[in-house]
Tab-separated table of C-alpha atoms in Angstrom:
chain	number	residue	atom	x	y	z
A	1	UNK	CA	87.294	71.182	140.289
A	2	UNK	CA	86.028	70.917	137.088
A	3	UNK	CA	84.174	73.816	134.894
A	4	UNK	CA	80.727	73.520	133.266
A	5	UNK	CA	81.245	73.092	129.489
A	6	UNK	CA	78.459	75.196	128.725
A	7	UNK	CA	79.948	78.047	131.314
A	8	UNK	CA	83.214	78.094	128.787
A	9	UNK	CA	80.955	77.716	125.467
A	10	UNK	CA	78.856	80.993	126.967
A	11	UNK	CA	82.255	82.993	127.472
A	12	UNK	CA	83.886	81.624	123.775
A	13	UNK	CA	80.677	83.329	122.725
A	14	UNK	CA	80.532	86.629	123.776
A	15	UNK	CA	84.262	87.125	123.446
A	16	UNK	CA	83.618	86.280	119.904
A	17	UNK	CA	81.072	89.046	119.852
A	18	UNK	CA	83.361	91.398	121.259
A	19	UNK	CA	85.531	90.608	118.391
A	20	UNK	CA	82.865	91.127	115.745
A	21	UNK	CA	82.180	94.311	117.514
A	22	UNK	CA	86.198	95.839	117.656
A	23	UNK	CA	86.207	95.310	113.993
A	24	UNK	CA	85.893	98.194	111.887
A	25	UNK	CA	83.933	97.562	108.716
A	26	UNK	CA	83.468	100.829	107.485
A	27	UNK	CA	85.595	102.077	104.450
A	28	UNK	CA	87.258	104.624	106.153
A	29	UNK	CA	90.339	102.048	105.766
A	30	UNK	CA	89.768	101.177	102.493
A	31	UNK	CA	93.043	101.308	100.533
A	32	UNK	CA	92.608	103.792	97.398
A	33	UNK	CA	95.253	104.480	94.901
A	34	UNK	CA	97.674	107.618	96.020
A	35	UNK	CA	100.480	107.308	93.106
A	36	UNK	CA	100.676	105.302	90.319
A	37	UNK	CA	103.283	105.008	87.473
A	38	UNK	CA	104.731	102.539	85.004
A	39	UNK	CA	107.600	104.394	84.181
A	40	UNK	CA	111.176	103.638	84.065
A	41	UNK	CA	112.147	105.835	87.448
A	42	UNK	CA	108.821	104.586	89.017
A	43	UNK	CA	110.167	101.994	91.537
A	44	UNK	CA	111.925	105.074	93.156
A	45	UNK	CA	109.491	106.923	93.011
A	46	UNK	CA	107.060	104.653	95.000
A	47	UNK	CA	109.692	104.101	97.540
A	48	UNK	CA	110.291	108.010	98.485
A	49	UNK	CA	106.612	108.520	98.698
A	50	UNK	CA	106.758	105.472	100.666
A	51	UNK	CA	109.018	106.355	102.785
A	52	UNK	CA	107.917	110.486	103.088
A	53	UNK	CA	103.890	108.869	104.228
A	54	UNK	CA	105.634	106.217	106.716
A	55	UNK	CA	108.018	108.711	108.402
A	56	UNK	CA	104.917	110.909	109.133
A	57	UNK	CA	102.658	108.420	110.602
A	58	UNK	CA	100.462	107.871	107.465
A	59	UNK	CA	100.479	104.216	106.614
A	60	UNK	CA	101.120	103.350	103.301
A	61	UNK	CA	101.211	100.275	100.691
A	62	UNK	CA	102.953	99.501	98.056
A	63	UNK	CA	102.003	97.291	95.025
A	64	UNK	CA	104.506	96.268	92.477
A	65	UNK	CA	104.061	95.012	89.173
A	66	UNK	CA	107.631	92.593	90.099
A	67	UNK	CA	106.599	89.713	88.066
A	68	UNK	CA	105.244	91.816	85.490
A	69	UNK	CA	107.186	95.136	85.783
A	70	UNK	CA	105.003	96.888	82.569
A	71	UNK	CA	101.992	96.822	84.871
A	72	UNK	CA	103.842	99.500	87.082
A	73	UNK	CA	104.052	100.579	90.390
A	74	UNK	CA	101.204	102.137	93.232
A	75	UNK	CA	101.087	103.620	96.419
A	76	UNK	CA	98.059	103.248	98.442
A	77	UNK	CA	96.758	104.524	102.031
A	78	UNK	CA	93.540	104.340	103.567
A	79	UNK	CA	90.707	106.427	102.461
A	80	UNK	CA	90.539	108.322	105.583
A	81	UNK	CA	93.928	109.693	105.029
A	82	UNK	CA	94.375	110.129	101.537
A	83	UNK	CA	93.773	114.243	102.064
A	84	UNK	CA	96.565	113.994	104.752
A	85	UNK	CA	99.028	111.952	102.377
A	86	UNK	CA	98.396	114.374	99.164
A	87	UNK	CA	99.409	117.364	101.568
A	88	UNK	CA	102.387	115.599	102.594
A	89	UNK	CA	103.320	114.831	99.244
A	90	UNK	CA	102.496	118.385	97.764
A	91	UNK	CA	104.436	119.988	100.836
A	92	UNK	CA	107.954	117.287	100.053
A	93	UNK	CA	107.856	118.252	96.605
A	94	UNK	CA	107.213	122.258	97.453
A	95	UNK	CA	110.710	121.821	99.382
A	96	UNK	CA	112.486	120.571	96.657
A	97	UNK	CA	115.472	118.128	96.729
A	98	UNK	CA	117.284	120.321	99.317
A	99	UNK	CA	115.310	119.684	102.139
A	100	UNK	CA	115.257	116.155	101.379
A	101	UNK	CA	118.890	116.438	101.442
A	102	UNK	CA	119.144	118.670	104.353
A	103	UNK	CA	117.137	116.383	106.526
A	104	UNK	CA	118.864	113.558	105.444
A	105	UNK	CA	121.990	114.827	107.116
A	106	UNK	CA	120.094	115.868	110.333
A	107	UNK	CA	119.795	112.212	110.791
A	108	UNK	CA	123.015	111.163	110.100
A	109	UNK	CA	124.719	113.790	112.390
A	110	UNK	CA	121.138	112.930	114.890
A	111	UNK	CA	120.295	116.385	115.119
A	112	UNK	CA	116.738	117.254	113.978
């Protein structure tokens, strides 16, 4: 049996508009600068607030000035959760290097 062309041309077009209509083109998800820094330490820098937004659900980006490293380093997150990723931050660095360290080795012994 063979289909109407026109039948499959109608669906192509409404699941396109479906599609059109799932996208979300507000700028909620906007990425907006969290951290930036073009100093010597900043690569590791970017990479522990990285990995601090990442491990608590917030995504995260970072850009790299790797071709041209004087143009430094960012971290960026959606605008929606840029309030959520500043407390995280604020609260990491209110705990100090110890409980970085201490839950470091709750993973490696995988007790949390």
């Amino acid at each position: 049996m063979a289909q109407d062309p026109e039948d499959d041309e109608e669906q192509r077009d409404e699941e396109e508009q479906q599609d059109e209509e799932a996208v979300d083109l507000s700028h909620d998800l906007d990425m907006v600068t969290l951290y930036e820094s073009s100093t010597a330490d900043a690569e590791i820098e970017v990479e522990v607030i990285h990995g601090i937004l990442e491990t608590n659900g917030v995504p995260s980006f970072v850009v790299s000035g790797f071709a041209c490293p004087n143009l430094g380093y960012q971290v960026q997150v959606p605008r929606s959760r840029i309030d959520e990723a500043r407390r995280l931050i604020d609260e990491a660095e209110a705990a100090g290097p110890e409980a970085a360290a201490e839950a470091e080795a709750a993973t490696e012994t995988g007790s949390q």
